[in-house]
XYZ file of C-alpha atoms in Angstrom:
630
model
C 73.645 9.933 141.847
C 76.537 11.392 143.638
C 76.804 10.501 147.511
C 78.000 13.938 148.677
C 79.042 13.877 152.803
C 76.896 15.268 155.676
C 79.484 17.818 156.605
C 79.682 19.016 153.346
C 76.661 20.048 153.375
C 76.607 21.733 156.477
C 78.936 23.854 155.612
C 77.676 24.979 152.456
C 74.842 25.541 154.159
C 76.562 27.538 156.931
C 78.152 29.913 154.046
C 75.101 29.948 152.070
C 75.529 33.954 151.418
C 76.560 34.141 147.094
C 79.432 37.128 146.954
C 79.246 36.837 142.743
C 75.865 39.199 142.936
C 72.931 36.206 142.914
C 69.802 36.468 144.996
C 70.441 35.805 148.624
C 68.694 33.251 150.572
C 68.401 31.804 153.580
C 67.698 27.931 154.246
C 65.170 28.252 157.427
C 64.970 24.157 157.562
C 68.912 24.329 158.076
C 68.787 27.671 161.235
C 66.173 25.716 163.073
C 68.344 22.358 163.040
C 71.374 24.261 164.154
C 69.429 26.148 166.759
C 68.091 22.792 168.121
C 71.775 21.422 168.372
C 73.411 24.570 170.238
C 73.766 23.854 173.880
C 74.919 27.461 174.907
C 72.076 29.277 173.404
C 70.733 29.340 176.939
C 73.760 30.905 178.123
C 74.363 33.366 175.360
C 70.928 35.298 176.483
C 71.883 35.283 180.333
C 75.568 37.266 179.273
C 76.028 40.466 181.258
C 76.759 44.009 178.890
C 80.301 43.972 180.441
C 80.913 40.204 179.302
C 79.009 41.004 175.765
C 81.740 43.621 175.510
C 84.541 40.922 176.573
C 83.523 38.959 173.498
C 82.528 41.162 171.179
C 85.620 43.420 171.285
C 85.815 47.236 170.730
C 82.741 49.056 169.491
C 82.660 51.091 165.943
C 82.924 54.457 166.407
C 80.218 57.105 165.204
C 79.849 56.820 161.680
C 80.074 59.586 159.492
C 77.558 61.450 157.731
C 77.045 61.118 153.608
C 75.312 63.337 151.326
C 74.357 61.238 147.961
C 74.048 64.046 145.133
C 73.069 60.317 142.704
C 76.790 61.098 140.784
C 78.146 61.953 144.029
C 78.439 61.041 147.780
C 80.087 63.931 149.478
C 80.803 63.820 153.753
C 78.267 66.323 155.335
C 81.314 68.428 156.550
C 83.206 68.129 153.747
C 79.833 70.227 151.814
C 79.828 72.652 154.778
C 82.897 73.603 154.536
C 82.681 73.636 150.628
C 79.737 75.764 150.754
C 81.751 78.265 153.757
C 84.587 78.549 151.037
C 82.352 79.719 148.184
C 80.372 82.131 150.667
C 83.848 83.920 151.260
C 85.152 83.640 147.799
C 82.066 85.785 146.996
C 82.668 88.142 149.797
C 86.356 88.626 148.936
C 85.933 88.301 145.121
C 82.194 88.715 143.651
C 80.801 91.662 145.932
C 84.005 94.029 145.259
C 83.452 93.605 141.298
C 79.553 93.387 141.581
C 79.959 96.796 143.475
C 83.016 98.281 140.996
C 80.178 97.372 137.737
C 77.523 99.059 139.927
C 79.770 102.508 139.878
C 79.789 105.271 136.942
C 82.236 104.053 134.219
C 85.004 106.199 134.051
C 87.087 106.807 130.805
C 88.461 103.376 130.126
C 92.040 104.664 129.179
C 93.302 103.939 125.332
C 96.013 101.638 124.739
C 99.831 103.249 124.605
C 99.984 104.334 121.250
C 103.169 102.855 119.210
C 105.793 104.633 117.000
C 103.677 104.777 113.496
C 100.508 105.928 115.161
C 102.620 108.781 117.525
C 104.096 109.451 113.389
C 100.534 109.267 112.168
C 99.550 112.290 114.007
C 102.271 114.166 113.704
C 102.177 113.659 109.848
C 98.817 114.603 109.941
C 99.703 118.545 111.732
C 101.477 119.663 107.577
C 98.022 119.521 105.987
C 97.052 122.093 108.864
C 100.119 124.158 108.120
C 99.258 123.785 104.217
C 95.487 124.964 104.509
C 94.789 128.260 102.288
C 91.682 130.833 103.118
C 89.790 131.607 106.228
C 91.484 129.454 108.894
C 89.708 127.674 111.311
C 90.183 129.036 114.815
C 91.597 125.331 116.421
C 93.863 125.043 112.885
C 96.485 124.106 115.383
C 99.394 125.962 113.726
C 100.148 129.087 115.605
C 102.526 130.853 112.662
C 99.520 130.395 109.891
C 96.647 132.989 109.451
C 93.875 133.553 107.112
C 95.181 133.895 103.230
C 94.430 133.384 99.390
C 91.126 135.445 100.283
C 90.654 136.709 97.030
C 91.822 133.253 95.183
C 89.339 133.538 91.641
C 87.488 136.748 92.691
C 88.399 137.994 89.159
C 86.766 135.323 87.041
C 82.566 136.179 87.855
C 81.631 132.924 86.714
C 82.920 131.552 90.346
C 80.401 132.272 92.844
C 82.747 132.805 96.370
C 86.093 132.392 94.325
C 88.501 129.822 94.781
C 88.851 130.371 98.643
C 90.204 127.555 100.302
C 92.155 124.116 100.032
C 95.791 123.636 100.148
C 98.959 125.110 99.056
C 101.259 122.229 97.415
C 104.203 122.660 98.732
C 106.623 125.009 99.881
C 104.806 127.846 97.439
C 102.143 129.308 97.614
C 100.518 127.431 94.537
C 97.395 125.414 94.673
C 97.876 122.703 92.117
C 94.478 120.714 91.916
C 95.742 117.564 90.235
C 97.818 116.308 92.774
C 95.392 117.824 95.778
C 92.722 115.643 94.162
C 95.048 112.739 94.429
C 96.212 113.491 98.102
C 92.406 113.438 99.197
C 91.825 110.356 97.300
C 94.565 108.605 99.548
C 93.375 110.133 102.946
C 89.976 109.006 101.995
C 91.400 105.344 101.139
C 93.410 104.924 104.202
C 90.396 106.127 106.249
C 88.015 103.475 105.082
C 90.505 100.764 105.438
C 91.872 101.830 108.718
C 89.099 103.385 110.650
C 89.684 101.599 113.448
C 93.110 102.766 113.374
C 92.300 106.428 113.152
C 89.604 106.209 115.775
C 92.113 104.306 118.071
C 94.493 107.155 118.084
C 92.064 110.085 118.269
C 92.724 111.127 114.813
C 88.930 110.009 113.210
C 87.912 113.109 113.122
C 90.838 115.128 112.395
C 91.692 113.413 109.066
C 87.635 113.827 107.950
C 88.027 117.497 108.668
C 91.323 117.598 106.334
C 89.380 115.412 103.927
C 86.467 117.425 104.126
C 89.121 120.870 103.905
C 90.092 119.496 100.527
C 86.650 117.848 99.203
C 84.800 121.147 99.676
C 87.445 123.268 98.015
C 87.319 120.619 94.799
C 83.608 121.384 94.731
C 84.421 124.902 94.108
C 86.711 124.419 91.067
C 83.527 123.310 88.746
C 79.567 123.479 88.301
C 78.721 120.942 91.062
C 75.587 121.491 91.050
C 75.114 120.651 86.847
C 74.915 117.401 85.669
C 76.967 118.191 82.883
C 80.308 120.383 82.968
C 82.307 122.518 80.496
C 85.241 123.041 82.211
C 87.531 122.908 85.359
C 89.481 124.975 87.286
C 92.779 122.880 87.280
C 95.197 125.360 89.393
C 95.546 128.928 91.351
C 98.791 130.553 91.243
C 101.668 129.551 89.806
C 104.558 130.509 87.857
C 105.875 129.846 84.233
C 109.736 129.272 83.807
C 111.742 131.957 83.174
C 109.475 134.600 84.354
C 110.421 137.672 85.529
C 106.791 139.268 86.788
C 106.010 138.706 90.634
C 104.584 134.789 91.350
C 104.419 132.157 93.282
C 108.025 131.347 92.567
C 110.483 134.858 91.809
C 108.642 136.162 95.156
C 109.244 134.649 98.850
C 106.710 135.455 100.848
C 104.287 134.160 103.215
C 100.724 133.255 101.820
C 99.509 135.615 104.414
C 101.480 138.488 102.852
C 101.230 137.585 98.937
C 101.210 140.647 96.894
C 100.942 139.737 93.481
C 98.537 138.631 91.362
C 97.526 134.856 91.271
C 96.240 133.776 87.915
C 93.402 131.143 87.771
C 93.541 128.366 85.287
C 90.828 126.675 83.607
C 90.617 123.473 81.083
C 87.997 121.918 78.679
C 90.088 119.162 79.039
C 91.293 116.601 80.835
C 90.373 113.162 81.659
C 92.966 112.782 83.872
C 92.283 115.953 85.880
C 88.556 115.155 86.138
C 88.955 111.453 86.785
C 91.390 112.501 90.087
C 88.807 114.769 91.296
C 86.038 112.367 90.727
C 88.229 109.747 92.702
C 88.333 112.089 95.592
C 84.690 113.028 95.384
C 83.914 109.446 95.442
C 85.826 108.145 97.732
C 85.468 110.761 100.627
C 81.452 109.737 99.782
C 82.131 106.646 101.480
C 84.198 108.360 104.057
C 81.404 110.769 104.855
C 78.054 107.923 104.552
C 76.836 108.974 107.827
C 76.334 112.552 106.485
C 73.739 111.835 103.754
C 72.999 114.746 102.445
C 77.040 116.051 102.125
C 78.066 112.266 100.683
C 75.537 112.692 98.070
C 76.501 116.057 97.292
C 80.203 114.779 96.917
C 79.084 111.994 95.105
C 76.694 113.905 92.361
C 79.639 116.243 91.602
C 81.917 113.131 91.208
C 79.510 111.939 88.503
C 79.387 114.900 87.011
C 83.445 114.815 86.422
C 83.121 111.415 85.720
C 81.364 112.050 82.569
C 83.577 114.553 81.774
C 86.354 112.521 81.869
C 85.061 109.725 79.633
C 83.451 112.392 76.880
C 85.402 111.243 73.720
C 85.658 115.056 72.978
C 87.949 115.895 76.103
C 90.719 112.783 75.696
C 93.422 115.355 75.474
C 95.583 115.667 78.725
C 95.012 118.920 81.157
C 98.360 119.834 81.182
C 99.053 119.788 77.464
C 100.431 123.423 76.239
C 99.865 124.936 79.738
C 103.068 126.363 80.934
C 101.627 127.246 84.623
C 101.031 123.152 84.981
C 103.476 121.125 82.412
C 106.551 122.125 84.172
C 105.676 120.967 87.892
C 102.566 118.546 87.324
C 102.674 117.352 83.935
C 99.991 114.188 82.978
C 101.695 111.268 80.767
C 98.480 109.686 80.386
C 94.667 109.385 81.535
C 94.184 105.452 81.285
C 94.903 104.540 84.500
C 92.505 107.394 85.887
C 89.692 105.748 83.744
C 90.565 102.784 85.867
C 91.434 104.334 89.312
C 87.784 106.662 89.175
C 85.713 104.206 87.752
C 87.151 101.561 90.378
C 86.144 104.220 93.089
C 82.491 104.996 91.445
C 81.887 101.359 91.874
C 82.015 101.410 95.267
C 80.278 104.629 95.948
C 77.567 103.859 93.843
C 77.356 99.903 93.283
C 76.765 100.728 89.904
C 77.865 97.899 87.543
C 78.551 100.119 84.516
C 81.637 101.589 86.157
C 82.911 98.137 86.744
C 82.448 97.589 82.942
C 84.469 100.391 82.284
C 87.014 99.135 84.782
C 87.471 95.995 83.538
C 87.215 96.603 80.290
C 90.226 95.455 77.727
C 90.283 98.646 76.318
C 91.436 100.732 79.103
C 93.453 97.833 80.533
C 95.309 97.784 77.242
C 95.739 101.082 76.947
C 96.953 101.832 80.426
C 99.653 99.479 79.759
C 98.456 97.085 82.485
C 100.042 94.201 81.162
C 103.157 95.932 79.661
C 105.441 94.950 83.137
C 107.401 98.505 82.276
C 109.124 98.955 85.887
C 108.020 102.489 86.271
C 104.280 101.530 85.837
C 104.359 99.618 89.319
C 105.452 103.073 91.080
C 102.198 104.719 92.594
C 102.504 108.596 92.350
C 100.610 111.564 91.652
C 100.807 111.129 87.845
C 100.423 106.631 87.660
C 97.349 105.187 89.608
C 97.928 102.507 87.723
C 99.431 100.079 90.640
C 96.760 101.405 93.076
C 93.723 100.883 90.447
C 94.794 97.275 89.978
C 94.897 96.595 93.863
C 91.910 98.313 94.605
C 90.183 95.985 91.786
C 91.476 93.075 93.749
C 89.982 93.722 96.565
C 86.529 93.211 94.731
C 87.657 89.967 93.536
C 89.390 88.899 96.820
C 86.517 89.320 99.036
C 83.252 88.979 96.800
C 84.197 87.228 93.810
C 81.835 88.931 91.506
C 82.396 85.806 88.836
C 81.551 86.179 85.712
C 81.909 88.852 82.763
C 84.453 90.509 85.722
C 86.485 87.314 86.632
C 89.210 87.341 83.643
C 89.883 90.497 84.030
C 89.651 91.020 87.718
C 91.949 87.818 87.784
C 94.690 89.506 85.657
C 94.401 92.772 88.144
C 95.101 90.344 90.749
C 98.414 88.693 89.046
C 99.272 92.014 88.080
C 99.405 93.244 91.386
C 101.383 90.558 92.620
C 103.762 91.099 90.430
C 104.057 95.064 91.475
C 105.022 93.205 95.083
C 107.395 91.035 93.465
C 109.112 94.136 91.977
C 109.614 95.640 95.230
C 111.555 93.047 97.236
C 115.231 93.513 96.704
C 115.843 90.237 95.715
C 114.733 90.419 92.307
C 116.569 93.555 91.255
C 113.773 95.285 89.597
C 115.185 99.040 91.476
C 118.188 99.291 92.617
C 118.585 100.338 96.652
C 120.527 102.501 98.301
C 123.673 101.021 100.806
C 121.145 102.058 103.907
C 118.342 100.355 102.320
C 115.861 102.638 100.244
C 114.477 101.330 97.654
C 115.055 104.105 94.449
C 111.599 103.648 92.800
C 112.625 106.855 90.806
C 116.122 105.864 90.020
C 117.497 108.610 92.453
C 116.040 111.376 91.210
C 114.871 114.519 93.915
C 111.846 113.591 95.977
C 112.655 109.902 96.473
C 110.537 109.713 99.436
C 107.033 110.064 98.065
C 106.824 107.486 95.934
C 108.397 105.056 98.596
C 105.654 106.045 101.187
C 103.348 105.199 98.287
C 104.695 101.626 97.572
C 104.789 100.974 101.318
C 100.821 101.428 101.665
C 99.891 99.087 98.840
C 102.565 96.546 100.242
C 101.326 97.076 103.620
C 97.541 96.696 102.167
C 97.801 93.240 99.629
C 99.360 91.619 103.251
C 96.250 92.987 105.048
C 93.892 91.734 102.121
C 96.043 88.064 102.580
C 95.798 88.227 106.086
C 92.124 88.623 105.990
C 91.350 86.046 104.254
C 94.628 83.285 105.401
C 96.083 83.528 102.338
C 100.505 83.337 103.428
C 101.666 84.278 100.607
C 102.054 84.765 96.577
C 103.743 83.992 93.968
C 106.963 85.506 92.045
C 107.407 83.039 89.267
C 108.504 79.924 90.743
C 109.132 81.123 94.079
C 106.608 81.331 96.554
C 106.958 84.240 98.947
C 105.891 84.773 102.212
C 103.412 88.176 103.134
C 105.661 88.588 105.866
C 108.532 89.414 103.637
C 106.131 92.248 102.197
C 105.243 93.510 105.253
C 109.025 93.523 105.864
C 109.425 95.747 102.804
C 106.982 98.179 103.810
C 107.953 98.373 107.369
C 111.608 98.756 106.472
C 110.698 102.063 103.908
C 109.050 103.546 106.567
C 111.607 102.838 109.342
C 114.018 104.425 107.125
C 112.252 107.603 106.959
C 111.487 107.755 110.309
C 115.222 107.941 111.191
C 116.215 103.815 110.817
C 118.967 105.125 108.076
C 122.449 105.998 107.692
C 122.207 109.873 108.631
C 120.031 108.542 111.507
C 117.709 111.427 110.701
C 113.751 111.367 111.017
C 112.757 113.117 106.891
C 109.301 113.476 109.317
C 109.656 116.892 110.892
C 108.551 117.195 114.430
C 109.251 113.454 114.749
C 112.473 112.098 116.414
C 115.315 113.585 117.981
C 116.629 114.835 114.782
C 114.921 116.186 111.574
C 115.605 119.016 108.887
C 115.643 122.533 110.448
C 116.015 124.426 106.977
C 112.385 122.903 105.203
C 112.332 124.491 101.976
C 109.147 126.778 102.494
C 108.383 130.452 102.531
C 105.640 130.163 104.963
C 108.154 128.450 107.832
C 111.253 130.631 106.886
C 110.009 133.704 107.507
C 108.621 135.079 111.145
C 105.354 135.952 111.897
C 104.627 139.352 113.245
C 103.847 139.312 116.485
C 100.885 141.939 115.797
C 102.379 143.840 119.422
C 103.069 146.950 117.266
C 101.710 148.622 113.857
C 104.974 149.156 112.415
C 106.408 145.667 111.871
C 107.364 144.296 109.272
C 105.697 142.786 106.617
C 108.246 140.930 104.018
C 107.907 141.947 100.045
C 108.131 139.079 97.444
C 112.058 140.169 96.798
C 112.428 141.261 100.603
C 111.735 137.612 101.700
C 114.603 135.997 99.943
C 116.584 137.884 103.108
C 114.682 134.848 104.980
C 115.385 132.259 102.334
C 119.056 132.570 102.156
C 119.882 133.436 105.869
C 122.206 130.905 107.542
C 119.989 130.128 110.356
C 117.237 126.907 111.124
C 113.372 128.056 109.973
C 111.922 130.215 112.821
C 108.581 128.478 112.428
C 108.900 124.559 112.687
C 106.443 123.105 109.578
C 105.086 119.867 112.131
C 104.695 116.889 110.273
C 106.040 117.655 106.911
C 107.617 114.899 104.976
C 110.704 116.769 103.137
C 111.856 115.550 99.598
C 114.481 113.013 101.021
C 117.889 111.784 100.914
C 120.395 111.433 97.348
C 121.329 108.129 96.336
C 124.050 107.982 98.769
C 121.920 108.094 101.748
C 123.453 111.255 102.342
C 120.984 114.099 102.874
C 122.531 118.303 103.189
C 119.763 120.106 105.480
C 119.924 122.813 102.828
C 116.801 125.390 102.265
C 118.011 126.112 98.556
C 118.029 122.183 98.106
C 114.046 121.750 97.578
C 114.696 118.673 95.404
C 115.264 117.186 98.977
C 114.102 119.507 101.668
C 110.921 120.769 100.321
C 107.668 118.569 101.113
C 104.794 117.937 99.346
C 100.892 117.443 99.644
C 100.977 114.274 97.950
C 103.987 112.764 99.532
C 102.341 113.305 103.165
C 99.352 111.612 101.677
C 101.372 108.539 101.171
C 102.953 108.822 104.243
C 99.608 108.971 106.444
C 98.537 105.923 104.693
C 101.570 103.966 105.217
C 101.907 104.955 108.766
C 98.587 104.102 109.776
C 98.438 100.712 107.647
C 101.332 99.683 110.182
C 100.177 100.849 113.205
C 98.805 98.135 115.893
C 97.077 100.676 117.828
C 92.681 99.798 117.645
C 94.578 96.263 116.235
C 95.795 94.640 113.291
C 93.851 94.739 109.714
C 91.398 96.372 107.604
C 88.006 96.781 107.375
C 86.304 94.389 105.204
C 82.950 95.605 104.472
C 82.596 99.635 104.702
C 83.790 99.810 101.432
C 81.167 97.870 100.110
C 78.519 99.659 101.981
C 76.802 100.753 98.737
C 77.502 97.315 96.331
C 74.944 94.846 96.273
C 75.784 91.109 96.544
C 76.650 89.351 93.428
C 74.447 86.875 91.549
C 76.858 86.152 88.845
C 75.302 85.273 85.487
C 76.373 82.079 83.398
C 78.760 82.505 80.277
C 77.710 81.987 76.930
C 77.138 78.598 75.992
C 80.247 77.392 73.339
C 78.958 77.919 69.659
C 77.714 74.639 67.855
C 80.147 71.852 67.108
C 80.821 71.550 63.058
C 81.888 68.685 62.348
């Protein structure tokens, strides 16, 4: 054993307390010795407080006061003043908004509206200045009245006539096949870009043009049959080389027209009745909320529809018709099969019409895999490009599987490949030094068909965007959407004034715009009504107005004229209506354009109203491979 030393242990003993966290205990055997050997303990009780205080030193001070929250030990004024800071936050901050909520909401106040959507509305204003019949009384366009009353009153199987809808262009004709196409594109551009239009306050206006349009197709066949015989395809018109009082030898307002306005009908036509079943359809959507009118519209667009795919009718409705062949002739009715059964689809989530759709006998026929340039130009006459994207859409966002994949998936390359023509680095069109793409080899009327590529360009980047897709493909190359959007935003900057004239082709938008618009109804003054002898223009009087040397008394807001030559040069020249005269259909494409661009109610399209009435898809399995033989 180890001899340790006394004083060892008395001082162990001494510091007996354990600072590494053991129990702590006191040796009482060890106090009581050490008491026994201290010979001042006596004197340490006798001490004065003054001589304690001598030895002892200074005393602590107060100690503070702690607050243990368990995570948290907080100083007792520390929390009071804590708890006085939040108290006057409140006061300064919380009561003023608890009492702002507690007032009547007033009018939160829409966002600043941007260039496209100010252009929106203003493009909107022609299809008021275009409207034929009994006028509304807030039409908005102070130089039109009430005309065309007596549009079909001759022909007694029309109950009412042919009263209403809109004059093409800047005659007084009502061509139906490219009306029908104009309120198929309103329609479209509304149920993508709802948002948009409510945003800007224009919701309402562009259902009442849709609805202006829609109610006047209804009029041009049975719509209350099942089964039709015929069609009213147009109302006025002229035939070349005619020297008896029409739409074209006379120049007149619509208001004033004199002469007689023949009515003509066809027992044929897929192309005709697949348009108007388009429109029907789509406005059907547009109009859901109103049950009992989207029903109406969508019965009569079944109705066309099977007129348009009776095997009996497959001649075009233009063929022999000199009123129509001249200004709206039809090269074909295969991409209408497409383009209305596409839109039947989705008004009816009826599978059959997406059969039809999809099936390789249309696609063949309408050439959908030929790649000829022309055929990825959207117009009046080719739906083609805009059957194949609206097709894609299906497959984009539900993926319907199979029998619809293959086919749906060759719509989809198809349609890239219509973007791929459009950029400027693949030379499919040629452009213009200012930068217009010539999608009609610089013919008259350029600017229609650009607004038209613009919208679908515009659209496939919102249909990538929505579902974070960058980009497609070209071939090899891989190209970014934002070069699309690019492309479409660059068209439509260039007819809003971003071109080498530095003129706005949108009248009524811009600093500068065409004062001599090819059309009788804005060259020629309006009575004033303040006296009964003024006068009213005959059809040969009026060409006084046509050829005078000075701007169009009435301003025609919002039209979209023809468009600039190949040179980017552009003559503001009345008697020029290859390039100063606008058209239904080319303001169509316009609207669309404009408000696929605009930012105003935000960025994108609306995924699901256009599948309001199609049920989800439980795709089915293929057919199993036939038997091996050996």
């Amino acid at each position: 054993m180890m001899n340790i030393p006394l004083k060892l242990i008395k001082k162990q003993a001494m510091h007996s307390a354990n600072h590494w966290g053991g129990s702590f205990e006191i040796n009482t055997d060890s106090v009581a010795a050490d008491d026994e050997r201290s010979p001042h303990m006596d004197m340490d009780r006798q001490l004065n407080e003054t001589q304690q205080s001598w030895l002892l030193g200074p005393q602590p001070k107060k100690m503070k006061k702690y607050v243990d929250f368990g995570c948290i030990v907080c100083s007792y004024k520390a929390l009071q003043w804590t708890i006085a800071a939040i108290l006057i936050a409140f006061l300064v901050i919380g009561l003023p908004i608890i009492v702002s909520k507690s007032l009547p909401n007033k009018k939160d106040h829409p966002p600043r509206p941007d260039d496209y959507s100010k252009a929106v509305s203003t493009a909107l204003l022609f299809f008021d200045a275009q409207k034929s019949g009994r006028l509304p009384k807030d039409n908005n366009v102070s130089w039109r009245g009430d005309s065309g009353l007596r549009d079909g009153h001759s022909d007694v199987n029309v109950k009412g006539g042919l009263v209403g809808g809109y004059y093409d262009a800047g005659d007084n004709s009502k061509f139906h096949f490219p009306m029908a196409f104009s309120m198929t594109m309103l329609s479209w551009s509304v149920i993508e870009y709802n948002k948009k239009y409510k945003a800007i306050d224009e919701y309402d206006h562009a259902k009442e043009l849709i609805k202006w349009g829609t109610d006047y197709l209804l009029l041009t066949f049975n719509s209350s049959a099942t089964t039709i015989d015929q069609i009213y395809s147009q109302v006025g018109g002229s035939q070349s080389g005619s020297t008896t009082d029409d739409d074209h030898t006379c120049w007149q307002r619509p208001e004033d027209m004199t002469y007689q306005r023949p009515v003509q009908i066809t027992t044929q036509g897929p192309d005709l009745a697949g348009e108007m079943a388009a429109a029907l359809a789509s406005a059907s959507i547009v109009f859901r909320d109103d049950v009992k009118y989207s029903k109406k519209l969508l019965d009569g667009a079944t109705a066309l529809y099977k007129f348009a795919d009776d095997l009996n009718r497959r001649l075009s409705y233009s063929r022999g018709n000199s009123y129509i062949a001249p200004y709206y002739n039809s090269t074909g009715y295969w991409d209408e099969y497409m383009w209305s059964a596409a839109w039947m689809f989705y008004a009816t989530g009826n599978a059959s019409y997406l059969e039809r759709a999809t099936q390789n006998t249309v696609a063949t026929y309408a050439n959908t895999f030929s790649r000829i340039p022309d055929l990825s130009v959207l117009s009046w006459d080719n739906k083609l490009p805009a059957a194949e994207l609206l097709l894609t859409r299906l497959r984009i966002f539900l993926s319907p599987g199979y029998p619809y994949e293959d086919m749906l998936s060759s719509y989809h390359n198809e349609t890239g490949l219509n973007m791929c023509s459009y950029l400027r680095q693949f030379n499919v069109f040629t452009w213009t030094k200012g930068g217009l793409i010539l999608l009609n080899h610089g013919r008259p009327q350029p600017l229609q068909y650009v607004a038209n590529a613009a919208f679908l360009a515009s659209l496939f980047v919102d249909y990538m965007d929505a579902t974070g897709v960058p980009g497609w493909f070209c071939g090899p190359y891989f190209i970014s959407s934002d070069k699309l959007r690019f492309f479409a935003t660059s068209q439509v900057n260039y007819i809003l004034g971003a071109n080498p004239m530095k003129m706005s082709y949108l009248v009524g938008y811009g600093d500068k715009f065409p004062k001599y618009v090819h059309h009788r109804g804005a060259s020629i003054r309006r009575p004033s009504g303040k006296t009964k002898v003024e006068k009213v223009y005959t059809c040969h009087g009026g060409w006084a107005w046509f050829n005078s040397t000075k701007p169009n008394p009435n301003e025609i807001t919002g039209a979209m004229v023809g468009g600039p030559y190949k040179s980017d040069k552009f003559k503001d020249d009345r008697k020029d209506y290859g390039h100063t005269e606008p058209t239904l259909a080319g303001n169509a494409g316009l609207v669309a354009a404009l408000v696929s661009l605009t930012t105003s109610g935000g960025i994108g399209i609306d995924r699901n109203t256009i599948f309001s009435n199609v049920s989800p898809f439980y795709p089915s399995s293929p057919p199993p491979p036939p038997p091996w033989k050996p």
